[in-house]
Short mmCIF file of C-alpha atoms and ligand atoms in Angstrom, two decimals:
data_model
loop_
_atom_site.label_atom_id
_atom_site.label_comp_id
_atom_site.label_asym_id
_atom_site.label_seq_id
_atom_site.Cartn_x
_atom_site.Cartn_y
_atom_site.Cartn_z
CA MET T 197 106.18 68.39 16.73
CA GLU T 198 105.17 66.80 19.99
CA LEU T 199 103.49 68.04 23.07
CA SER T 200 103.80 66.09 26.37
CA PHE T 201 102.44 66.67 29.88
CA HIS T 202 104.61 66.06 32.94
CA GLY T 203 102.29 67.66 35.58
CA ALA T 204 98.87 69.09 36.15
CA ALA T 205 97.63 66.02 33.90
CA GLN T 206 94.05 65.09 35.52
CA ASN T 207 95.31 66.84 38.53
CA VAL T 208 95.46 70.62 39.72
CA THR T 209 99.11 70.97 40.65
CA GLY T 210 102.52 70.51 39.01
CA SER T 211 102.12 72.19 35.76
CA CYS T 212 104.70 71.20 33.26
CA HIS T 213 104.32 70.93 29.42
CA LEU T 214 107.08 70.11 27.09
CA LEU T 215 106.67 71.05 23.46
CA THR T 216 109.20 69.84 21.06
CA CYS T 217 109.28 71.75 17.51
CA ALA T 218 111.75 72.67 14.85
CA GLY T 219 114.54 71.35 16.98
CA LEU T 220 113.91 73.10 20.27
CA ARG T 221 112.70 71.74 23.36
CA ILE T 222 110.42 74.30 25.18
CA LEU T 223 109.27 73.80 28.69
CA ILE T 224 105.94 75.62 29.57
CA ASP T 225 106.23 75.92 33.54
CA CYS T 226 107.88 73.49 36.14
CA GLY T 227 105.60 73.57 39.10
CA MET T 228 105.42 71.67 42.54
CA PHE T 229 102.99 69.12 43.20
CA GLN T 230 101.02 69.95 46.13
CA GLY T 231 98.19 68.95 48.70
CA SER T 232 97.95 65.18 47.88
CA ARG T 233 99.37 62.47 50.03
CA HIS T 234 101.93 61.60 47.49
CA ALA T 235 102.96 64.90 46.63
CA ASP T 236 106.47 64.71 48.24
CA GLU T 237 107.10 61.48 46.18
CA ASP T 238 105.57 63.03 42.97
CA ASN T 239 108.12 65.68 43.18
CA THR T 240 111.13 63.70 43.61
CA GLU T 241 110.18 61.23 40.66
CA PRO T 242 112.21 61.86 37.51
CA PHE T 243 110.60 64.80 35.12
CA GLY T 244 109.67 62.29 32.27
CA PHE T 245 112.37 64.17 30.20
CA ASP T 246 116.21 65.19 30.36
CA PRO T 247 116.62 68.52 32.13
CA ALA T 248 119.83 68.97 30.11
CA GLU T 249 118.31 68.88 26.94
CA ILE T 250 115.76 71.67 27.31
CA ASP T 251 116.58 75.06 25.38
CA PHE T 252 114.01 77.17 26.98
CA LEU T 253 111.66 77.36 30.15
CA LEU T 254 108.64 79.75 29.69
CA LEU T 255 107.24 80.68 32.85
CA THR T 256 103.22 81.68 33.11
CA HIS T 257 103.12 83.04 36.52
CA ALA T 258 104.81 82.75 39.89
CA HIS T 259 102.56 80.47 41.89
CA LEU T 260 104.21 77.38 43.50
CA ASP T 261 102.52 74.84 41.50
CA HIS T 262 103.81 76.51 38.25
CA CYS T 263 107.50 77.55 39.29
CA GLY T 264 108.27 75.17 42.35
CA ARG T 265 110.29 72.58 40.71
CA ILE T 266 112.42 74.93 38.45
CA PRO T 267 115.43 74.77 41.18
CA LEU T 268 115.22 70.99 41.01
CA LEU T 269 115.17 71.14 37.17
CA VAL T 270 118.61 72.99 37.54
CA LYS T 271 119.89 70.72 40.07
CA ARG T 272 119.34 67.96 37.55
CA GLY T 273 121.04 69.59 34.56
CA PHE T 274 119.07 72.34 32.92
CA LYS T 275 121.43 74.80 31.18
CA GLY T 276 118.79 76.66 29.12
CA GLU T 277 117.09 80.09 29.39
CA ILE T 278 114.18 81.20 31.50
CA ILE T 279 111.94 83.71 30.11
CA THR T 280 109.12 85.44 31.90
CA THR T 281 107.64 88.98 32.61
CA ALA T 282 109.52 91.33 34.99
CA ALA T 283 106.96 90.86 37.74
CA THR T 284 107.06 87.00 37.51
CA ARG T 285 110.80 86.77 37.84
CA ASP T 286 110.50 89.03 40.95
CA LEU T 287 107.59 86.91 42.63
CA ALA T 288 109.15 83.68 41.44
CA LYS T 289 112.34 84.53 43.33
CA LEU T 290 110.39 85.09 46.54
CA ILE T 291 108.19 81.93 46.07
CA MET T 292 111.21 79.68 45.37
CA MET T 293 113.23 80.88 48.05
CA ASP T 294 110.42 80.48 50.64
CA SER T 295 109.87 77.08 49.00
CA ALA T 296 113.61 76.35 49.76
CA HIS T 297 113.54 77.30 53.30
CA ILE T 298 110.34 75.07 53.93
CA GLN T 299 112.26 72.16 52.00
CA GLU T 300 115.37 72.54 54.30
CA GLU T 301 113.10 72.77 57.49
CA ASP T 302 111.32 69.73 56.56
CA ALA T 303 114.48 67.69 55.74
CA THR T 304 116.00 68.70 59.04
CA HIS T 305 112.94 67.28 61.05
CA ALA T 306 112.59 64.19 58.98
CA SER T 307 116.27 63.64 59.20
CA ARG T 308 116.22 63.83 62.90
CA ARG T 309 113.25 61.46 63.14
CA ALA T 310 115.09 58.93 60.48
CA ARG T 311 118.45 59.13 62.64
CA ARG T 312 116.41 57.98 65.76
CA ARG T 313 115.37 54.96 63.70
CA GLY T 314 118.77 54.34 62.49
CA ASN T 315 117.89 55.31 59.04
CA LYS T 316 119.97 57.80 57.06
CA GLN T 317 119.76 61.64 56.55
CA ILE T 318 117.05 63.05 54.30
CA GLU T 319 118.01 65.39 51.63
CA PRO T 320 115.69 68.55 50.86
CA LEU T 321 114.22 68.59 47.29
CA TYR T 322 116.44 71.73 46.99
CA ASP T 323 117.91 74.43 49.19
CA VAL T 324 118.55 78.18 49.24
CA PRO T 325 122.12 77.90 47.23
CA ASP T 326 120.11 75.74 44.55
CA VAL T 327 117.55 78.94 44.05
CA LEU T 328 120.44 81.28 43.71
CA THR T 329 122.11 79.18 41.24
CA THR T 330 118.53 78.99 39.45
CA LEU T 331 118.24 82.84 39.40
CA ASP T 332 121.44 82.92 36.99
CA TYR T 333 119.37 81.24 34.38
CA PHE T 334 116.67 83.76 34.20
CA GLY T 335 117.47 85.43 30.94
CA ARG T 336 115.18 87.87 28.85
CA VAL T 337 112.15 89.37 30.38
CA VAL T 338 109.07 90.14 28.12
CA ALA T 339 106.29 92.71 28.03
CA TYR T 340 102.84 91.54 27.23
CA GLY T 341 102.37 91.45 23.31
CA GLU T 342 106.14 91.36 22.56
CA VAL T 343 107.04 89.01 20.08
CA LEU T 344 110.06 86.86 21.12
CA HIS T 345 112.25 85.04 18.75
CA LEU T 346 113.56 81.69 20.05
CA SER T 347 114.92 80.63 16.62
CA ASP T 348 114.26 81.71 12.96
CA GLN T 349 111.34 79.13 13.04
CA VAL T 350 110.04 79.66 16.55
CA THR T 351 108.43 82.86 18.34
CA ALA T 352 106.53 83.16 21.64
CA ARG T 353 104.40 85.85 22.64
CA PHE T 354 103.12 86.42 26.26
CA GLU T 355 99.59 87.85 26.75
CA ASP T 356 98.03 88.96 30.16
CA ALA T 357 96.31 86.17 31.98
CA GLY T 358 94.96 88.70 34.72
CA HIS T 359 95.31 85.77 37.24
CA ILE T 360 98.15 87.18 39.53
CA LEU T 361 100.57 89.96 38.82
CA GLY T 362 102.78 89.23 35.94
CA SER T 363 100.65 86.18 34.76
CA ALA T 364 100.67 85.35 31.06
CA SER T 365 99.08 83.13 28.47
CA ILE T 366 101.58 82.08 25.80
CA VAL T 367 101.33 81.85 22.21
CA ILE T 368 103.92 79.99 20.38
CA ASP T 369 104.13 79.98 16.32
CA ALA T 370 106.43 77.29 15.18
CA THR T 371 107.28 76.28 11.59
CA GLU T 372 108.50 72.60 10.76
CA SER T 373 109.21 71.17 7.46
CA GLY T 374 107.32 73.97 5.89
CA GLU T 375 103.99 73.59 8.10
CA SER T 376 103.30 76.07 10.73
CA ARG T 377 101.49 75.52 13.69
CA ARG T 378 100.23 77.96 16.67
CA ILE T 379 99.77 76.51 19.85
CA VAL T 380 98.39 78.55 22.70
CA PHE T 381 98.96 77.71 26.30
CA SER T 382 96.22 79.45 28.75
CA GLY T 383 98.49 79.38 31.81
CA ASP T 384 96.14 80.16 34.80
CA LEU T 385 93.36 82.52 33.83
CA GLY T 386 91.80 85.39 36.03
CA ASN T 387 88.32 86.31 36.57
CA ARG T 388 86.97 89.35 34.73
CA GLY T 389 86.08 92.54 36.57
CA HIS T 390 89.05 92.26 38.82
CA GLU T 391 89.74 95.98 39.97
CA VAL T 392 93.55 95.36 40.48
CA LEU T 393 94.47 93.25 37.42
CA ALA T 394 93.30 93.58 33.73
CA ASP T 395 90.83 91.10 32.19
CA PRO T 396 92.44 88.04 30.49
CA THR T 397 93.49 88.72 26.94
CA PRO T 398 91.64 86.37 24.44
CA PRO T 399 93.80 84.00 22.49
CA PRO T 400 94.20 84.57 18.78
CA GLU T 401 93.04 81.67 16.33
CA ALA T 402 95.01 78.72 17.23
CA ASP T 403 95.89 74.98 15.99
CA TYR T 404 96.01 73.69 19.53
CA VAL T 405 95.16 75.02 22.89
CA VAL T 406 96.14 73.93 26.17
CA MET T 407 93.89 75.16 28.97
CA GLU T 408 93.23 75.24 32.66
CA THR T 409 90.17 73.86 33.98
CA THR T 410 90.20 74.72 37.71
CA TYR T 411 86.81 76.14 38.04
CA GLY T 412 85.32 74.59 35.09
CA ASP T 413 82.44 73.29 37.12
CA ARG T 414 81.17 76.30 38.92
CA LEU T 415 80.14 80.02 38.79
CA HIS T 416 81.52 82.56 41.10
CA LYS T 417 79.49 84.87 43.11
CA ASN T 418 79.52 88.62 42.40
CA LEU T 419 82.69 90.52 43.50
CA ASP T 420 80.77 93.70 44.61
CA GLU T 421 78.50 91.85 47.00
CA SER T 422 81.77 89.88 48.39
CA VAL T 423 83.26 93.26 48.98
CA ALA T 424 80.06 94.62 50.81
CA GLU T 425 80.12 91.50 53.08
CA LEU T 426 83.76 92.01 54.17
CA VAL T 427 83.26 95.75 54.95
CA ASP T 428 79.97 94.78 56.88
CA ALA T 429 81.94 92.17 58.70
CA ILE T 430 84.53 94.66 59.87
CA ARG T 431 82.07 97.21 60.99
CA GLN T 432 79.89 94.87 63.01
CA THR T 433 83.35 93.71 64.71
CA ILE T 434 84.38 97.20 65.39
CA ALA T 435 80.99 98.04 66.99
CA SER T 436 81.14 95.01 69.12
CA GLY T 437 84.71 95.81 70.33
CA GLY T 438 86.55 92.95 68.82
CA ASN T 439 89.34 92.18 66.24
CA THR T 440 88.73 91.04 62.51
CA VAL T 441 91.21 88.19 61.69
CA ILE T 442 91.48 87.46 58.15
CA PRO T 443 93.57 84.43 57.21
CA THR T 444 95.15 85.45 53.91
CA PHE T 445 97.40 84.00 51.04
CA ALA T 446 100.40 86.20 50.80
CA LEU T 447 100.32 86.47 46.94
CA GLU T 448 97.58 88.37 45.36
CA ARG T 449 94.57 88.02 47.77
CA ALA T 450 96.32 89.79 50.57
CA GLN T 451 96.96 92.90 48.14
CA GLU T 452 93.44 92.69 46.62
CA ILE T 453 91.97 92.81 50.22
CA LEU T 454 94.14 95.86 51.13
CA PHE T 455 92.98 97.45 47.76
CA HIS T 456 89.11 96.97 48.87
CA LEU T 457 89.74 98.30 52.27
CA LYS T 458 91.46 101.41 51.05
CA ARG T 459 88.24 102.03 48.63
CA ALA T 460 86.06 101.57 51.56
CA ILE T 461 87.98 103.93 53.70
CA GLU T 462 87.84 106.62 50.74
CA ASN T 463 84.05 105.91 50.54
CA GLY T 464 83.75 106.69 54.23
CA GLU T 465 82.64 103.00 54.88
CA LEU T 466 85.30 102.35 57.26
CA PRO T 467 87.04 104.54 59.65
CA SER T 468 90.04 106.46 58.16
CA ALA T 469 92.45 105.55 60.89
CA LEU T 470 91.33 101.71 60.92
CA PRO T 471 94.68 99.91 62.11
CA VAL T 472 95.30 97.12 59.48
CA PHE T 473 98.04 94.71 60.28
CA LEU T 474 99.69 92.68 57.52
CA ASP T 475 101.34 90.23 59.62
CA SER T 476 103.31 88.12 57.11
CA PRO T 477 106.90 88.77 56.00
CA MET T 478 106.04 86.99 52.71
CA ALA T 479 102.88 89.10 52.01
CA VAL T 480 104.88 92.23 53.16
CA SER T 481 107.60 91.42 50.31
CA ALA T 482 104.84 90.53 47.86
CA THR T 483 103.23 93.94 48.36
CA GLU T 484 106.52 95.58 47.69
CA ILE T 485 107.08 93.84 44.42
CA PHE T 486 103.29 94.87 43.47
CA ARG T 487 104.66 98.41 44.16
CA ARG T 488 107.45 98.22 41.71
CA HIS T 489 105.39 96.52 38.97
CA ALA T 490 102.46 99.13 38.10
CA GLU T 491 102.81 97.84 34.46
CA GLY T 492 100.82 94.71 35.72
CA PHE T 493 97.98 96.66 36.95
CA ARG T 494 94.61 97.43 35.17
CA SER T 495 95.16 100.80 33.24
CA ALA T 496 92.87 103.08 35.67
CA LEU T 497 94.89 101.88 38.68
CA ARG T 498 98.27 102.71 36.66
CA ASP T 499 97.05 106.29 36.18
CA GLU T 500 96.41 106.62 39.93
CA MET T 501 99.95 105.59 40.83
CA ARG T 502 101.14 107.99 38.25
CA GLU T 503 99.53 110.73 40.11
CA GLY T 504 101.22 109.34 43.42
CA ARG T 505 98.12 107.75 44.68
CA HIS T 506 99.12 104.17 45.88
CA PRO T 507 96.41 101.33 45.75
CA PHE T 508 97.69 99.39 48.72
CA LYS T 509 98.61 102.49 51.10
CA LEU T 510 96.24 102.59 53.81
CA PRO T 511 96.68 105.46 56.50
CA GLY T 512 96.65 102.78 59.41
CA LEU T 513 98.46 99.93 57.60
CA ARG T 514 101.22 98.49 59.49
CA PHE T 515 103.80 95.73 57.93
CA THR T 516 104.99 93.46 60.55
CA ARG T 517 108.03 91.56 59.60
CA GLN T 518 109.54 90.85 63.18
CA VAL T 519 107.95 88.09 65.32
CA ALA T 520 108.23 90.48 68.18
CA ASP T 521 105.87 93.14 66.38
CA SER T 522 103.49 90.05 65.73
CA MET T 523 103.41 89.06 69.18
CA ALA T 524 102.52 92.60 70.40
CA ILE T 525 99.45 92.53 68.20
CA ASN T 526 98.06 90.07 70.54
CA ASN T 527 97.77 92.97 73.19
CA ILE T 528 95.01 94.81 70.94
CA ARG T 529 91.76 94.04 72.34
CA GLY T 530 89.52 95.57 69.69
CA GLY T 531 89.19 97.62 66.50
CA ALA T 532 91.99 95.90 64.34
CA VAL T 533 92.05 94.09 61.29
CA ILE T 534 94.55 91.37 61.33
CA MET T 535 95.74 89.71 57.94
CA ALA T 536 98.02 86.82 58.35
CA GLY T 537 99.09 83.45 56.72
CA SER T 538 98.44 80.95 56.09
CA GLY T 539 95.39 81.32 54.03
CA MET T 540 94.05 77.63 55.23
CA CYS T 541 95.32 78.10 58.82
CA THR T 542 97.73 75.34 58.57
CA GLY T 543 100.56 77.04 59.95
CA GLY T 544 102.12 80.60 60.20
CA ARG T 545 101.22 83.47 62.25
CA VAL T 546 97.28 83.24 61.95
CA GLN T 547 97.32 80.56 64.19
CA HIS T 548 98.35 82.83 67.11
CA HIS T 549 95.68 85.34 66.10
CA LEU T 550 92.98 82.53 66.03
CA LYS T 551 94.09 81.43 69.42
CA HIS T 552 93.69 85.07 70.72
CA ASN T 553 90.33 85.93 68.87
CA LEU T 554 88.48 82.63 68.25
CA TRP T 555 87.20 82.15 71.67
CA ARG T 556 85.73 85.92 71.86
CA PRO T 557 82.30 86.39 70.77
CA GLU T 558 83.11 90.09 70.02
CA SER T 559 85.71 89.21 67.40
CA SER T 560 85.37 87.76 63.88
CA VAL T 561 87.22 85.49 61.48
CA VAL T 562 86.67 86.36 57.84
CA PHE T 563 87.74 83.66 55.24
CA VAL T 564 88.37 84.85 51.81
CA GLY T 565 89.98 81.99 50.01
CA PHE T 566 89.96 78.51 49.34
CA ALA T 567 90.11 75.94 52.33
CA ALA T 568 91.09 72.30 51.36
CA GLU T 569 89.36 69.53 53.39
CA GLY T 570 91.21 68.64 56.62
CA THR T 571 92.63 72.01 57.24
CA LEU T 572 92.09 74.37 60.20
CA ALA T 573 90.40 76.67 58.17
CA ARG T 574 87.94 73.99 56.65
CA LYS T 575 86.78 72.83 60.42
CA ILE T 576 86.19 76.52 61.43
CA ILE T 577 84.10 77.07 58.35
CA ASP T 578 82.12 73.86 58.67
CA GLY T 579 81.14 74.85 62.25
CA ALA T 580 83.37 73.37 64.70
CA LYS T 581 82.40 74.25 68.19
CA SER T 582 85.98 73.88 69.36
CA VAL T 583 89.46 73.60 67.66
CA ARG T 584 92.95 72.49 68.66
CA ILE T 585 95.74 75.30 68.27
CA TYR T 586 99.23 74.86 69.67
CA GLY T 587 97.74 71.75 71.82
CA GLU T 588 95.10 73.94 73.53
CA ASP T 589 91.29 73.48 72.97
CA ILE T 590 89.74 76.64 71.76
CA GLN T 591 86.32 77.47 71.81
CA VAL T 592 84.75 78.83 68.45
CA ASN T 593 82.68 81.86 69.85
CA ALA T 594 83.83 84.47 67.10
CA ARG T 595 81.54 85.31 64.12
CA ILE T 596 82.45 83.40 61.27
CA HIS T 597 82.42 84.78 57.52
CA THR T 598 82.78 82.77 54.50
CA ILE T 599 83.31 85.00 51.53
CA ASN T 600 83.37 83.20 48.14
CA GLY T 601 83.42 85.97 45.58
CA PHE T 602 87.31 86.61 45.55
CA SER T 603 88.96 84.27 43.18
CA ALA T 604 91.91 84.67 41.05
CA HIS T 605 90.73 81.94 38.62
CA ALA T 606 88.08 82.29 35.81
CA ASP T 607 84.87 80.30 36.40
CA GLN T 608 83.07 78.02 33.87
CA ARG T 609 81.51 80.98 31.76
CA GLU T 610 84.76 82.89 31.91
CA LEU T 611 86.78 79.99 30.44
CA LEU T 612 84.41 79.31 27.83
CA ASP T 613 84.21 82.91 26.75
CA TRP T 614 88.19 83.10 26.75
CA ILE T 615 88.50 79.93 24.27
CA ALA T 616 85.84 81.28 21.81
CA PRO T 617 88.34 83.31 19.73
CA ALA T 618 90.70 80.60 19.36
CA GLY T 619 88.25 79.26 16.60
CA ALA T 620 88.24 75.70 15.75
CA PRO T 621 91.55 74.36 17.03
CA LYS T 622 92.34 70.72 16.17
CA LYS T 623 92.41 69.71 19.82
CA VAL T 624 91.98 71.38 23.06
CA PHE T 625 94.02 69.68 25.72
CA LEU T 626 92.57 70.09 29.13
CA VAL T 627 94.98 70.49 32.23
CA HIS T 628 95.13 71.83 35.78
CA GLY T 629 91.92 70.62 36.91
CA ASP T 630 90.05 68.04 39.22
CA LYS T 631 89.36 64.97 36.76
CA GLU T 632 85.99 64.48 37.94
CA LYS T 633 84.98 68.03 38.55
CA GLY T 634 86.25 71.11 36.49
CA MET T 635 88.05 69.11 33.88
CA GLU T 636 85.20 66.72 33.22
CA LYS T 637 82.58 69.38 33.27
CA MET T 638 84.81 71.62 30.62
CA ARG T 639 85.17 68.27 28.60
CA LYS T 640 81.39 68.11 28.04
CA GLU T 641 80.78 71.79 27.53
CA LEU T 642 83.32 72.04 24.91
CA THR T 643 82.30 68.95 23.04
CA LYS T 644 78.84 70.40 23.00
CA ARG T 645 80.51 73.36 21.23
CA GLY T 646 81.86 71.09 18.51
CA LEU T 647 85.45 71.18 19.77
CA ASP T 648 87.71 68.17 20.49
CA PRO T 649 88.90 68.16 24.07
CA TYR T 650 91.38 65.76 25.39
CA CYS T 651 92.76 65.10 29.00
CA PRO T 652 96.26 63.81 28.80
CA THR T 653 97.55 61.56 31.51
CA LEU T 654 100.72 62.16 33.20
CA HIS T 655 103.86 61.84 30.77
CA ASP T 656 101.45 61.43 27.62
CA ALA T 657 102.83 62.56 24.44
CA VAL T 658 100.92 63.88 21.50
CA GLU T 659 101.90 64.41 18.01
CA LEU T 660 100.98 67.81 16.69
ZN1 LIG C 24 98.09 80.11 39.60
#
C-alpha cells in the first residue's frame, strides 16, 4: 500500500491525496491551489499521477480547494467513479460551475492582453462544458456511516466532519496480501458547538491518519460572544440611521449568519421586519441547496424543519440575483443589513455597497470571516483612513467591526481532541496547513503526546 500527496502538502490549498491499495487507485479530493502568486502555474502542472489510472475519487467536501481541479482531472483522462454525499454533490456542482465561469473570463482577458503583445491565445484551465462532462462521473451518493464496498478487499465510510454542509471524514479499510490497514482522512474538520451543523464525528482506532492543521496554532473566540457582537453592531447601526454591510463568503458563512439573525429576531433582539438582503447569486443558490439537504444539519434543526420552520427564512429577507435589484439597494439610506460577496472584498457586489456606505459615519461594516493580506477587507480591518474602490478614493468613516468567533474550522484544542480516539496510529500525516504556523505547532503537540507526525512535501510517496 502506498499513500502519496499531490496538494495541500506544507500548504493550505490544493488538497489531493492518492491511496494505492489492493489493486485500486483511490484519490481523496482534487482541489485547486489558491491564493499564492504561483497558484495559477501550480494548477496547470501535471497531477503527479496518471488521471486515467484512477478508479475512485472520494470527495470530502465542496470547497474549491478540495474539488476545484476535478474538471481538469476529467479533461486529462479520468474515467473512474466520483463518490460523495448528496449535499456535497450538489454544492460541488455549483462551486465547479462558478469556477469554470471565472476560468473562462480570466482566459478571455489574458488572451486579449496576449494578442496585443503578439502572443497566442490563453486556454482556460477548464470551461463549463468540461464541468458538465465531469458531472457524468458522479456515481453513488453515500450517507454518513454507510459502508461502501469499493472491492472485495476495500471499503470506505464517510463520517460527518461538521465543517460545511455535506462535509465528511473518510475511513478506508483495505486488505492486501492478508494484511489489513485502516486509514482515516480527516477532510476539513469543523468546530464544535456550531448551531447549524453537527459536531465532527470522532475517528475509530486507525493505523494511519491524514489530518488537516489549518488552525493548529490557535484557539477560537467564543461563538456566543461573537453572535452578541454581531447583533449589537446591527442594533447600533439601525439606531444611527445607517446600513450594516456584511461581506460574506457564499457557502456556509452566509447561511450561518442568516441563522443567527433569525434567532435574534425570534428573541426580540432585532426588529421582526429587519430588511436583510442576500445580494449574491452564488449565496442564494447555496442557500437553496441547504434547504434541500436537512440531513446535513444538527438533529435539533432537522426537527424544526420537519415542523415546517425554516432556519434561514427571515420575514424581511430578500434574495437578489439580478444586477438591477442589487443596484436598487444603493437607494436605501438606513436600517438594512446587506450581505454580499466576496468575503475578502476583492471583487463582487460588496464593492458597490462599500462604495455607498463606507464614507457614512452612520453605517457599519461587519467582517465575519478570514481576510488575507493585501485584500481590500484586510486594509479596512487594519484601519485604512481611505481606500480605493472602482478608481475612486472612499473615506472610511463607517464603524468597522471584526468578529473572529465564526469559523468553519476546528481550532488546536478541537483538532487534538478529534484525533485522540484514533489511538496510537503508526503515523499521522499532517496536511492542509501553513508549514510554519498551524502545521508546525500541531507537529510539536502530537509529538508531545507520543505520536509520530510527518509533514509530507508535494508528490511525496510513503509505503504503508
Ligand atoms: Zn474546507
